[in-house]
Amino acid sequence: MSDTKGKAPAAPADEPLDFIREIVRADLADGRRQSVVTRFPPEPNGYLHLGHAKSICLNFGIAQEFGGRCHLRFDDTNPLKEEQEYIDAIERDVRWLGFDWGPHLYFASDYFPQLYDWAVHLIKAGLAYVDDLSADEIRQHRGTLTEPGKNSPYRERPVEENLDLFERMRRGEFPDGTRVLRARIDMASGNINLRDPVLYRILHASHPRTGDAWCIYPTYDYAHGQSDAIEGITHSICTLEFEDHRPLYDWLVENLPVPSRPRQYEFARLNLTYTVLSKRFLLRLVNEGRVRGWDDPRMPTLCGIRRRGFPPEALRQFAELIGVNKRESTVDYAMLEHCVRDVLNQTAPRRMAVLRPLKLVITNYPEGQVEQFEAQNNPEDPAAGTRPVPFSRELYIEREDFMEDPPKKFFRLAPGREVRLRAAYFVTCQEVVKDAGGQVVELRCTYDPASRGGSAPDGRSPKATLHWVSAAHAVPAEVRLYDHLFVRPDPGAERDLLEDLSAQSEEVLTGCRVEPALHDLPAGTRVQFERLGYFCVDPDTRPGQPVFNRTCSLKDTWARVQKKG
Ligand code: ATP
Ligand code: MG
């Protein structure tokens, strides 16, 4: 264990920190805390999303920076919605992000016996009672923000009766929903969370870990702080919607014989344009078949963006860039893509792929001849070396790189015009071949043998450099182009979320042609297709039939926004 004893560890001493790191630094410096222990507490009722990534980077990041530790704790208190599949996926995703909880893997369900005993402790102290009101009646008694609540008729039950009923709740004598255990605090409190909140409910449901051992389950509010206290969490960091729950968090910790005194701190959740970060809604998309699954490359889930090709470094960089705040705001999705491009620009090898092929025949190039050109793998990283790319008489270029009747600013290929083929030769378009419908099906060109390697001895330089593949050597591929899942930056603002789903978020291109080096790469491999964007090999890939997902285009709209100020 990496607990640091005595003096505050060598945390960043002078650089400005976000407000939570400031608190941690001060707590350590003043000796209020000997070490920092945080936790990431997902409920295993869905897959992790980008919002969780912010919380993971924060909790694990703080533990790393201040020489403490971070626990992964499953908040598995609602067996109706929780599944082992989610537990496994969450562990996989946290690891993928680059964090490690070491031996500190916990489950709130492991604390069920202790939580039960503490509930009995509250009953004995006159601080909890069994209520026979229905959920609806409890709601009606709760009052509003402006009106106090009303006491339940069962509030004054004697301790003995409460103990007996609670024990019988546990034994399974009562059906779901007939009774609850409530804290006995104050029905007139200005804070609705303190109006005798429910601590336990009856649920005859099998739990993924405890099976049928329990038929009463603690609520989030009751389980969370006590779990923190059991694990010795020092800084229990959560999102702002729990701010109003903090008095209850503190009340429970103060009134129970817990072994440590955790404190809760709240920060603003991540909101992203064009994105919905809610497990419940994402589950709906999956269940209704609107996407390919939790890991659809358009999903903001960690498994989705992984399949899309986002590198984990980019997410950590993003978390650092957005920082931690106390005020709600919405981050521009372009900022996330900016981080993705930044990492991929350094690391993704360049390759050539043609998405919408147009045949180009070089009439003066010897039939049957093949040359291997050495193409640079990454101009940002000379150490990445080069690779051979075969060149021959028949090539494919991108259909949109040719125009028969080009407008003024179109500098690519056109009749009579010369362009450079990347790393190969200059070619000039001599003839345009069309089919019966008038559609261009082939370009007949000549090449200049003196321009070998991409430059001419006379110094002339074409305005455009095109990517290409050799027809005989290229591998057919499927390429899936992705765009935002929603049509507007604030989905759901004016109508149902589902109505804002974009019909253009996925475009599947078949019949693409990619260079031989893109053959048989393992799923998850990230590359740049020259001039087109960053792409990632999809798990649907089969031998000889690669499938690529577009991670993002090359245009960095965030950098442009930045420059404009
Ligand atoms: P959802 O609303 O998507 O279901 P949740 O908050 O219910 O999310 P939990 O599994 O309870 O999901 O969340 C685990 C941790 O992640 C919590 O501490 C929660 O505060 C944090 N978290 C969830 N969403 C975000 C977000 N958008 N930004 C930052 N942190 C988040
Ligand atoms: Mg939750």
Coordinates of C-alpha atoms and ligand atoms in Angstrom, one line a residue:
M1 CA 0.0 0.0 0.0
S2 CA 1.3 3.4 -0.8
D3 CA -0.1 5.3 2.2
T4 CA 2.3 8.1 3.0
K5 CA 3.1 8.5 6.7
G6 CA 3.9 11.6 8.6
K7 CA 4.6 14.7 6.5
A8 CA 2.5 15.6 3.5
P9 CA 3.8 13.9 0.4
A10 CA 5.7 15.8 -2.3
A11 CA 2.5 17.0 -4.0
P12 CA 2.8 19.8 -6.5
A13 CA 3.6 22.6 -4.1
D14 CA 3.2 25.8 -6.0
E15 CA 1.3 25.2 -9.2
P16 CA -2.3 26.3 -9.2
L17 CA -4.7 23.5 -8.6
D18 CA -8.4 22.9 -9.0
F19 CA -10.5 23.5 -5.9
I20 CA -10.6 19.8 -5.0
R21 CA -6.9 19.3 -5.2
E22 CA -6.5 22.6 -3.2
I23 CA -8.6 21.0 -0.5
V24 CA -6.5 17.8 -0.6
R25 CA -3.3 19.7 -0.5
A26 CA -4.4 21.8 2.4
D27 CA -5.7 18.8 4.4
L28 CA -2.4 17.0 4.0
A29 CA -0.3 20.1 4.7
D30 CA -2.3 21.0 7.9
G31 CA -2.2 17.4 9.1
R32 CA -6.0 17.1 9.0
R33 CA -5.3 14.0 6.9
Q34 CA -2.3 11.7 7.0
S35 CA -3.0 10.4 3.5
V36 CA -5.6 10.7 0.8
V37 CA -7.9 7.9 -0.1
T38 CA -10.5 8.3 -2.9
R39 CA -12.8 6.0 -4.6
F40 CA -14.7 5.6 -7.9
P41 CA -18.1 4.2 -7.1
P42 CA -20.0 3.1 -10.2
E43 CA -23.4 1.5 -10.0
P44 CA -23.1 -1.6 -12.3
N45 CA -26.3 -0.9 -14.1
G46 CA -24.8 0.1 -17.4
Y47 CA -21.5 0.8 -19.2
L48 CA -19.2 3.7 -18.3
H49 CA -19.4 6.9 -20.4
L50 CA -17.3 10.0 -20.9
G51 CA -18.8 11.6 -17.8
H52 CA -17.5 8.7 -15.7
A53 CA -14.1 9.1 -17.4
K54 CA -13.9 12.6 -15.9
S55 CA -14.7 11.2 -12.4
I56 CA -12.2 8.3 -12.9
C57 CA -9.4 10.7 -13.9
L58 CA -10.1 12.9 -11.0
N59 CA -10.3 10.3 -8.3
F60 CA -7.4 8.1 -9.5
G61 CA -5.5 11.2 -10.6
I62 CA -5.6 12.7 -7.1
A63 CA -4.6 9.5 -5.5
Q64 CA -1.6 9.2 -7.8
E65 CA -0.5 12.8 -7.5
F66 CA -0.7 12.9 -3.7
G67 CA 0.7 9.5 -3.0
G68 CA -2.5 8.0 -1.8
R69 CA -4.8 5.3 -3.2
C70 CA -8.1 5.0 -5.1
H71 CA -10.6 2.3 -4.6
L72 CA -12.9 0.8 -7.2
R73 CA -16.1 0.3 -5.4
F74 CA -19.3 -1.1 -7.0
D75 CA -22.3 0.6 -5.6
D76 CA -24.4 -2.5 -6.1
T77 CA -27.5 -1.8 -3.9
N78 CA -30.2 -2.2 -6.5
P79 CA -30.3 -5.8 -7.7
L80 CA -33.2 -5.1 -10.2
K81 CA -30.8 -3.2 -12.5
E82 CA -27.4 -4.6 -11.9
E83 CA -25.6 -7.3 -13.7
Q84 CA -22.3 -9.1 -13.7
E85 CA -21.8 -8.1 -17.4
Y86 CA -21.7 -4.5 -16.3
I87 CA -19.2 -5.2 -13.5
D88 CA -16.8 -6.9 -15.9
A89 CA -17.2 -4.1 -18.5
I90 CA -16.6 -1.4 -15.9
E91 CA -13.4 -3.0 -14.7
R92 CA -12.2 -3.4 -18.3
D93 CA -12.9 0.3 -19.1
V94 CA -11.2 1.7 -16.0
R95 CA -8.1 -0.4 -16.8
W96 CA -8.2 0.8 -20.4
L97 CA -8.2 4.4 -19.3
G98 CA -4.9 3.6 -17.6
F99 CA -5.8 3.3 -13.9
D100 CA -5.3 0.5 -11.4
W101 CA -7.0 -0.1 -8.1
G102 CA -4.5 -2.7 -7.0
P103 CA -6.0 -4.9 -4.3
H104 CA -8.7 -2.2 -3.6
L105 CA -11.7 -3.7 -5.3
Y106 CA -14.8 -3.4 -3.2
F107 CA -18.6 -4.0 -3.4
A108 CA -21.1 -2.2 -1.3
S109 CA -22.9 -5.5 -1.1
D110 CA -20.0 -6.8 1.0
Y111 CA -21.1 -4.4 3.7
F112 CA -24.7 -5.5 3.8
P113 CA -24.3 -7.3 7.2
Q114 CA -22.5 -4.3 8.7
L115 CA -25.0 -1.9 7.2
Y116 CA -27.8 -3.9 8.7
D117 CA -26.2 -3.9 12.2
W118 CA -25.9 -0.1 11.9
A119 CA -29.5 0.2 11.0
V120 CA -30.4 -1.7 14.2
H121 CA -28.1 0.7 16.0
L122 CA -30.1 3.7 14.7
I123 CA -33.4 2.1 15.6
K124 CA -32.1 1.5 19.2
A125 CA -31.0 5.1 19.4
G126 CA -34.5 6.2 18.4
L127 CA -33.1 7.5 15.1
A128 CA -34.9 5.1 12.7
Y129 CA -38.3 3.6 12.4
V130 CA -40.3 1.1 10.2
D131 CA -42.9 2.9 8.2
D132 CA -46.0 1.1 6.8
L133 CA -46.9 4.0 4.5
S134 CA -46.8 3.2 0.8
A135 CA -44.3 4.9 -1.5
D136 CA -47.1 7.2 -2.8
E137 CA -48.2 8.2 0.8
I138 CA -44.6 8.8 1.7
R139 CA -44.3 11.2 -1.2
Q140 CA -47.5 12.9 -0.2
H141 CA -46.2 13.4 3.3
R142 CA -42.9 14.8 2.2
G143 CA -44.1 18.3 1.6
T144 CA -42.5 20.6 -1.0
L145 CA -39.6 23.1 -1.1
T146 CA -41.9 25.7 0.4
E147 CA -44.0 23.6 2.7
P148 CA -42.8 21.3 5.5
G149 CA -43.6 17.6 5.4
K150 CA -46.0 15.8 7.7
N151 CA -45.0 13.1 10.2
S152 CA -45.9 9.5 9.4
P153 CA -48.5 8.0 11.8
Y154 CA -45.8 5.3 12.4
R155 CA -43.1 7.7 13.3
E156 CA -43.6 7.2 17.1
R157 CA -43.4 3.4 17.1
P158 CA -41.7 2.1 20.1
V159 CA -38.1 0.9 19.6
E160 CA -39.0 -2.7 20.4
E161 CA -41.7 -2.8 17.7
N162 CA -39.3 -1.3 15.2
L163 CA -36.7 -3.8 16.0
D164 CA -39.2 -6.6 15.6
L165 CA -40.6 -5.3 12.3
F166 CA -37.2 -4.6 10.8
E167 CA -36.0 -8.1 11.7
R168 CA -39.1 -9.5 10.0
M169 CA -38.6 -7.4 7.0
R170 CA -35.2 -9.0 6.7
R171 CA -36.6 -12.5 7.2
G172 CA -38.9 -11.9 4.2
E173 CA -42.2 -11.8 5.9
F174 CA -43.5 -8.8 4.0
P175 CA -44.1 -8.3 0.3
D176 CA -42.2 -5.6 -1.7
G177 CA -43.2 -2.1 -1.1
T178 CA -45.2 -2.7 2.1
R179 CA -42.7 -1.3 4.6
V180 CA -39.5 0.7 4.6
L181 CA -37.0 1.7 7.3
R182 CA -36.7 5.5 7.6
A183 CA -34.2 7.7 9.4
R184 CA -36.0 9.8 12.0
I185 CA -34.6 13.2 11.5
D186 CA -37.0 16.1 10.8
M187 CA -40.0 16.3 8.6
A188 CA -39.9 20.1 8.8
S189 CA -36.3 20.4 7.6
G190 CA -35.7 22.9 4.9
N191 CA -33.7 20.2 3.2
I192 CA -36.0 17.6 1.8
N193 CA -33.3 15.0 2.0
L194 CA -33.5 15.2 5.8
R195 CA -37.2 14.6 6.0
D196 CA -37.0 11.1 7.3
P197 CA -35.2 9.6 4.2
V198 CA -35.7 5.9 3.4
L199 CA -32.8 3.7 4.5
Y200 CA -34.0 0.3 3.5
R201 CA -36.6 -1.1 1.1
I202 CA -38.0 -4.6 0.7
L203 CA -37.0 -6.2 -2.6
H204 CA -37.5 -9.9 -3.2
A205 CA -34.9 -9.9 -5.9
S206 CA -31.8 -12.0 -6.5
H207 CA -28.5 -10.0 -6.3
P208 CA -25.6 -10.7 -8.7
R209 CA -23.3 -11.2 -5.7
T210 CA -25.3 -12.0 -2.6
G211 CA -27.9 -14.1 -4.4
D212 CA -31.0 -14.6 -2.2
A213 CA -29.3 -13.8 1.1
W214 CA -31.2 -10.5 1.3
C215 CA -34.6 -9.3 0.6
I216 CA -34.1 -5.8 2.0
Y217 CA -31.6 -3.5 0.3
P218 CA -30.1 -0.2 1.6
T219 CA -30.6 3.0 -0.4
Y220 CA -27.8 4.9 -2.0
D221 CA -27.9 7.6 0.7
Y222 CA -27.6 5.0 3.5
A223 CA -25.0 2.8 1.8
H224 CA -22.7 5.3 0.3
G225 CA -21.2 7.3 3.2
Q226 CA -21.0 4.2 5.4
S227 CA -19.1 2.3 2.7
D228 CA -16.7 5.3 2.5
A229 CA -16.2 5.2 6.3
I230 CA -15.6 1.4 6.3
E231 CA -12.9 1.8 3.6
G232 CA -11.3 4.8 5.2
I233 CA -12.1 7.1 2.3
T234 CA -10.9 10.6 3.1
H235 CA -12.3 12.6 0.2
S236 CA -15.5 11.3 -1.2
I237 CA -15.8 13.1 -4.5
C238 CA -19.1 13.2 -6.4
T239 CA -21.2 15.3 -8.7
L240 CA -23.1 18.4 -7.8
E241 CA -26.6 16.7 -7.6
F242 CA -25.4 15.2 -4.3
E243 CA -24.7 18.6 -2.7
D244 CA -28.1 18.6 -1.0
H245 CA -27.5 15.1 0.2
R246 CA -24.4 16.1 2.1
P247 CA -26.2 17.0 5.3
L248 CA -27.7 13.5 5.3
Y249 CA -24.3 12.0 4.5
D250 CA -22.9 13.9 7.6
W251 CA -25.8 13.0 9.8
L252 CA -25.4 9.3 9.2
V253 CA -21.7 9.3 9.7
E254 CA -22.1 11.3 13.0
N255 CA -24.8 9.1 14.4
L256 CA -23.2 5.8 13.6
P257 CA -20.1 4.1 15.3
V258 CA -18.2 4.2 11.9
P259 CA -14.5 3.6 12.0
S260 CA -13.5 6.8 10.1
R261 CA -14.8 10.2 9.2
P262 CA -15.0 10.7 5.4
R263 CA -16.1 14.0 3.8
Q264 CA -18.0 14.6 0.6
Y265 CA -17.0 17.1 -2.0
E266 CA -19.0 17.9 -5.1
F267 CA -17.9 19.0 -8.6
A268 CA -19.8 19.8 -11.8
R269 CA -20.5 16.9 -14.0
L270 CA -19.3 16.8 -17.5
N271 CA -21.8 17.8 -20.2
L272 CA -20.8 17.7 -23.8
T273 CA -22.4 19.2 -26.9
Y274 CA -24.1 16.7 -29.2
T275 CA -23.9 14.1 -26.5
V276 CA -26.2 12.6 -23.8
L277 CA -24.4 11.2 -20.8
S278 CA -26.9 9.1 -19.0
K279 CA -26.7 5.4 -18.6
R280 CA -30.5 5.1 -18.6
F281 CA -30.8 6.8 -21.9
L282 CA -27.9 5.0 -23.5
L283 CA -29.5 1.7 -22.3
R284 CA -32.7 2.8 -24.1
L285 CA -30.7 3.3 -27.4
V286 CA -29.3 -0.1 -27.1
N287 CA -32.6 -1.8 -26.2
E288 CA -34.5 -0.1 -29.0
G289 CA -31.8 -1.1 -31.5
R290 CA -31.0 2.5 -32.4
V291 CA -27.3 1.7 -32.3
R292 CA -25.1 -1.4 -32.8
G293 CA -24.9 -1.9 -29.0
W294 CA -23.1 -0.4 -26.0
D295 CA -19.9 -0.3 -28.0
D296 CA -21.4 1.3 -31.1
P297 CA -18.7 3.8 -32.3
R298 CA -21.2 6.6 -32.0
M299 CA -21.9 5.9 -28.3
P300 CA -20.3 8.1 -25.7
T301 CA -19.5 5.0 -23.7
L302 CA -15.9 4.2 -23.1
C303 CA -16.2 0.9 -25.0
G304 CA -17.9 2.9 -27.8
I305 CA -15.2 5.5 -28.2
R306 CA -12.6 2.8 -27.9
R307 CA -14.1 1.0 -30.8
R308 CA -14.3 4.4 -32.6
G309 CA -10.5 4.7 -32.1
F310 CA -10.1 7.3 -29.3
P311 CA -6.8 6.6 -27.4
P312 CA -7.0 6.6 -23.6
E313 CA -4.2 9.2 -23.5
A314 CA -6.5 11.6 -25.3
L315 CA -9.2 11.2 -22.6
R316 CA -6.7 11.8 -19.8
Q317 CA -5.5 14.9 -21.7
F318 CA -9.1 16.0 -22.1
A319 CA -9.8 15.6 -18.4
E320 CA -6.9 17.7 -17.6
L321 CA -7.8 20.4 -20.1
I322 CA -11.4 20.8 -18.9
G323 CA -10.4 20.8 -15.3
V324 CA -12.7 20.5 -12.3
N325 CA -15.3 23.1 -11.5
K326 CA -18.1 23.9 -9.1
R327 CA -20.3 25.4 -11.8
E328 CA -22.3 23.5 -14.5
S329 CA -21.2 24.1 -18.0
T330 CA -21.2 22.3 -21.4
V331 CA -17.9 21.5 -23.1
D332 CA -17.6 21.7 -26.9
Y333 CA -17.3 18.2 -28.4
A334 CA -14.6 19.7 -30.7
M335 CA -12.3 20.0 -27.7
L336 CA -12.4 16.3 -27.1
E337 CA -11.7 15.6 -30.7
H338 CA -8.8 18.1 -30.5
C339 CA -7.2 15.9 -27.8
V340 CA -7.8 12.8 -29.9
R341 CA -6.2 14.4 -33.0
D342 CA -3.3 15.6 -30.9
V343 CA -2.5 12.1 -29.7
L344 CA -3.1 10.4 -33.0
N345 CA -1.1 12.9 -35.0
Q346 CA 1.9 11.8 -32.9
T347 CA 1.2 8.1 -32.9
A348 CA -1.0 7.0 -35.8
P349 CA 0.9 5.6 -38.9
R350 CA 0.0 7.2 -42.2
R351 CA -1.5 4.9 -44.8
M352 CA -3.3 5.3 -48.1
A353 CA -6.9 4.3 -48.6
V354 CA -9.4 5.3 -51.3
L355 CA -13.0 5.4 -50.0
R356 CA -14.8 6.0 -53.3
P357 CA -12.5 4.6 -56.0
L358 CA -12.1 6.0 -59.5
K359 CA -9.9 4.0 -61.8
L360 CA -6.8 5.8 -63.2
V361 CA -4.8 4.1 -66.0
I362 CA -1.3 5.4 -66.8
T363 CA -1.1 4.7 -70.6
N364 CA 2.6 5.2 -70.9
Y365 CA 3.5 3.0 -67.9
P366 CA 4.7 -0.5 -68.9
E367 CA 2.1 -3.1 -68.5
G368 CA 3.0 -5.7 -65.8
Q369 CA 5.6 -3.4 -64.2
V370 CA 5.4 -2.9 -60.4
E371 CA 7.6 -0.4 -58.4
Q372 CA 7.8 -0.3 -54.6
F373 CA 7.9 3.3 -53.3
E374 CA 9.0 3.9 -49.8
A375 CA 6.4 6.0 -48.1
Q376 CA 6.9 7.7 -44.7
N377 CA 5.0 6.2 -41.9
N378 CA 4.7 9.4 -39.8
P379 CA 6.2 12.8 -40.8
E380 CA 5.8 13.8 -37.1
D381 CA 8.0 10.9 -36.0
P382 CA 11.0 10.0 -38.3
A383 CA 11.7 7.0 -36.1
A384 CA 8.4 5.4 -37.4
G385 CA 10.3 4.7 -40.6
T386 CA 8.9 3.9 -44.0
R387 CA 7.0 1.2 -45.7
P388 CA 6.9 -0.1 -49.3
V389 CA 3.8 0.8 -51.3
P390 CA 3.3 -0.9 -54.7
F391 CA 2.8 1.2 -57.8
S392 CA 1.5 0.0 -61.1
R393 CA -0.2 1.0 -64.3
E394 CA -3.7 0.8 -62.9
L395 CA -4.5 2.8 -59.8
Y396 CA -7.5 4.0 -57.9
I397 CA -7.8 7.6 -56.7
E398 CA -10.6 9.3 -54.8
R399 CA -13.6 10.0 -56.9
E400 CA -13.9 13.5 -55.4
D401 CA -10.3 14.3 -56.3
F402 CA -11.4 14.6 -60.0
M403 CA -13.7 17.2 -61.6
E404 CA -14.4 17.3 -65.3
D405 CA -15.3 20.9 -65.1
P406 CA -13.5 22.3 -62.1
P407 CA -14.5 25.6 -60.4
K408 CA -11.8 28.2 -59.7
K409 CA -10.6 26.9 -56.4
F410 CA -10.5 23.2 -57.2
F411 CA -6.8 22.4 -57.7
R412 CA -7.0 18.7 -57.9
L413 CA -7.2 16.5 -61.0
A414 CA -9.1 17.8 -64.1
P415 CA -8.7 17.2 -67.9
G416 CA -5.3 18.3 -69.1
R417 CA -4.1 19.0 -65.5
E418 CA -1.0 17.6 -63.8
V419 CA -1.0 16.4 -60.1
R420 CA 1.4 14.6 -57.8
L421 CA 0.6 11.1 -56.6
R422 CA 2.0 10.9 -53.1
A423 CA 5.5 9.5 -52.9
A424 CA 5.3 8.3 -56.6
Y425 CA 5.0 10.3 -59.8
F426 CA 3.3 13.3 -61.5
V427 CA 0.5 12.3 -63.7
T428 CA -1.5 14.3 -66.3
C429 CA -5.1 13.6 -67.2
Q430 CA -5.4 13.0 -70.9
E431 CA -8.8 11.4 -71.4
V432 CA -12.0 10.9 -69.5
V433 CA -13.9 7.6 -70.0
K434 CA -17.6 7.5 -69.3
D435 CA -20.3 4.8 -69.1
A436 CA -23.5 4.8 -71.1
G437 CA -25.1 6.9 -68.3
G438 CA -22.5 9.6 -68.6
Q439 CA -20.8 8.7 -65.3
V440 CA -17.0 9.0 -65.3
V441 CA -15.6 5.5 -64.9
E442 CA -11.9 5.8 -65.8
L443 CA -9.2 8.5 -66.2
R444 CA -6.5 7.8 -68.8
C445 CA -3.3 9.6 -67.8
T446 CA 0.3 9.9 -68.7
Y447 CA 3.1 10.0 -66.1
D448 CA 6.5 11.8 -66.1
P449 CA 9.2 9.2 -65.4
A450 CA 11.5 12.0 -64.3
S451 CA 9.2 12.9 -61.4
R452 CA 9.9 9.6 -59.6
G453 CA 9.6 9.9 -55.9
G454 CA 7.4 13.0 -56.2
S455 CA 9.6 15.8 -57.4
A456 CA 10.6 17.0 -60.9
P457 CA 14.2 17.9 -62.0
D458 CA 12.9 21.1 -63.6
G459 CA 11.4 22.2 -60.2
R460 CA 7.8 22.4 -61.3
S461 CA 5.4 21.5 -58.6
P462 CA 1.7 20.6 -59.1
K463 CA -0.8 22.3 -56.8
A464 CA -2.2 19.1 -55.5
T465 CA -0.9 15.8 -54.1
L466 CA -3.4 12.9 -54.2
H467 CA -3.4 9.6 -52.4
W468 CA -3.9 6.5 -54.4
V469 CA -3.7 2.7 -54.3
S470 CA -2.5 0.2 -56.9
A471 CA -5.6 -1.6 -58.3
A472 CA -4.0 -5.0 -58.5
H473 CA -2.5 -4.8 -55.0
A474 CA -5.2 -2.9 -53.0
V475 CA -7.4 -4.8 -50.5
P476 CA -11.1 -4.3 -50.6
A477 CA -12.5 -2.8 -47.4
E478 CA -15.5 -1.6 -45.6
V479 CA -15.3 1.9 -44.1
R480 CA -17.8 3.3 -41.7
L481 CA -18.0 7.0 -41.4
Y482 CA -19.3 8.4 -38.2
D483 CA -20.8 11.7 -37.2
H484 CA -22.6 13.0 -34.1
L485 CA -25.4 10.8 -32.9
F486 CA -27.6 13.9 -32.5
V487 CA -28.5 16.7 -34.9
R488 CA -28.2 19.5 -32.4
P489 CA -25.7 20.4 -29.8
D490 CA -28.3 20.4 -27.0
P491 CA -30.2 17.2 -27.7
G492 CA -33.6 17.0 -26.1
A493 CA -33.8 20.7 -25.4
E494 CA -37.0 21.2 -27.3
R495 CA -38.4 17.7 -27.9
D496 CA -37.9 14.1 -27.0
L497 CA -34.3 13.1 -27.2
L498 CA -35.0 10.3 -29.7
E499 CA -36.4 12.8 -32.1
D500 CA -33.1 14.6 -32.1
L501 CA -31.2 11.4 -33.2
S502 CA -29.4 12.0 -36.5
A503 CA -30.2 9.8 -39.5
Q504 CA -26.8 10.6 -40.9
S505 CA -24.7 9.5 -37.9
E506 CA -23.4 6.4 -39.7
E507 CA -22.5 5.9 -43.4
V508 CA -21.2 2.5 -44.4
L509 CA -19.0 2.5 -47.5
T510 CA -18.3 -0.8 -49.1
G511 CA -16.0 -1.3 -52.1
C512 CA -13.3 0.9 -50.6
R513 CA -9.7 0.1 -51.5
V514 CA -6.8 0.2 -49.0
E515 CA -3.1 -0.3 -49.4
P516 CA -1.7 -3.8 -48.7
A517 CA -0.1 -2.7 -45.4
L518 CA -3.7 -2.3 -44.1
H519 CA -4.3 -6.0 -44.6
D520 CA -5.0 -8.2 -41.6
L521 CA -4.5 -5.7 -38.8
P522 CA -5.8 -6.6 -35.4
A523 CA -9.0 -4.9 -34.2
G524 CA -8.3 -1.6 -32.4
T525 CA -5.3 -0.7 -34.6
R526 CA -5.3 3.1 -35.2
V527 CA -4.1 4.7 -38.5
Q528 CA -4.3 7.9 -40.4
F529 CA -5.7 7.5 -43.9
E530 CA -3.8 10.3 -45.7
R531 CA -6.0 13.3 -46.3
L532 CA -9.1 11.6 -45.0
G533 CA -8.8 11.3 -41.2
Y534 CA -8.0 8.9 -38.5
F535 CA -9.4 5.4 -38.6
C536 CA -9.5 2.3 -36.4
V537 CA -9.9 -1.3 -37.3
D538 CA -13.3 -2.6 -36.2
P539 CA -13.9 -5.9 -34.4
D540 CA -16.2 -6.9 -37.3
T541 CA -13.0 -7.3 -39.5
R542 CA -12.6 -10.7 -41.0
P543 CA -9.5 -12.1 -42.7
G544 CA -9.2 -10.4 -46.1
Q545 CA -12.2 -8.2 -45.3
P546 CA -11.0 -5.4 -43.1
V547 CA -13.6 -3.0 -41.6
F548 CA -12.5 0.5 -40.5
N549 CA -14.2 3.1 -38.4
R550 CA -13.5 6.8 -38.9
T551 CA -12.4 8.1 -35.6
C552 CA -12.5 11.7 -36.7
S553 CA -11.6 13.8 -39.7
L554 CA -8.3 15.8 -39.9
K555 CA -9.9 19.2 -39.6
D556 CA -9.5 20.5 -36.1
T557 CA -12.4 22.9 -35.5
W558 CA -11.4 23.4 -31.9
A559 CA -7.9 24.7 -32.8
R560 CA -9.6 27.1 -35.3
V561 CA -12.0 28.4 -32.6
Q562 CA -9.0 28.9 -30.3
K563 CA -7.1 30.9 -32.9
K564 CA -10.0 33.2 -33.5
G565 CA -10.0 33.8 -29.8
Ligands
ATP1 P1 -25.8 8.1 -15.1 O1 -26.6 9.4 -14.7 O2 -25.2 8.2 -16.4 O3 -26.5 6.9 -14.8 P2 -24.6 7.9 -12.6 O4 -24.1 9.1 -11.9 O5 -26.0 7.4 -12.1 O6 -24.6 8.2 -14.1 P3 -22.9 6.1 -11.3 O7 -22.5 4.8 -11.7 O8 -23.6 6.4 -10.0 O9 -23.6 6.7 -12.5 O10 -21.6 7.1 -11.3 C1 -20.3 6.8 -10.8 C2 -19.6 8.0 -10.5 O11 -19.4 8.8 -11.7 C3 -20.3 9.0 -9.6 O12 -19.4 9.4 -8.6 C4 -20.9 10.1 -10.4 O13 -20.9 11.3 -9.7 C5 -19.8 10.1 -11.6 N1 -20.4 10.6 -12.8 C6 -21.5 10.2 -13.4 N2 -21.8 11.0 -14.5 C7 -20.8 11.9 -14.5 C8 -20.6 13.1 -15.4 N3 -21.3 13.4 -16.4 N4 -19.5 13.8 -15.1 C9 -18.7 13.6 -14.1 N5 -18.9 12.5 -13.2 C10 -19.9 11.7 -13.5
MG2 MG -26.1 6.9 -10.0

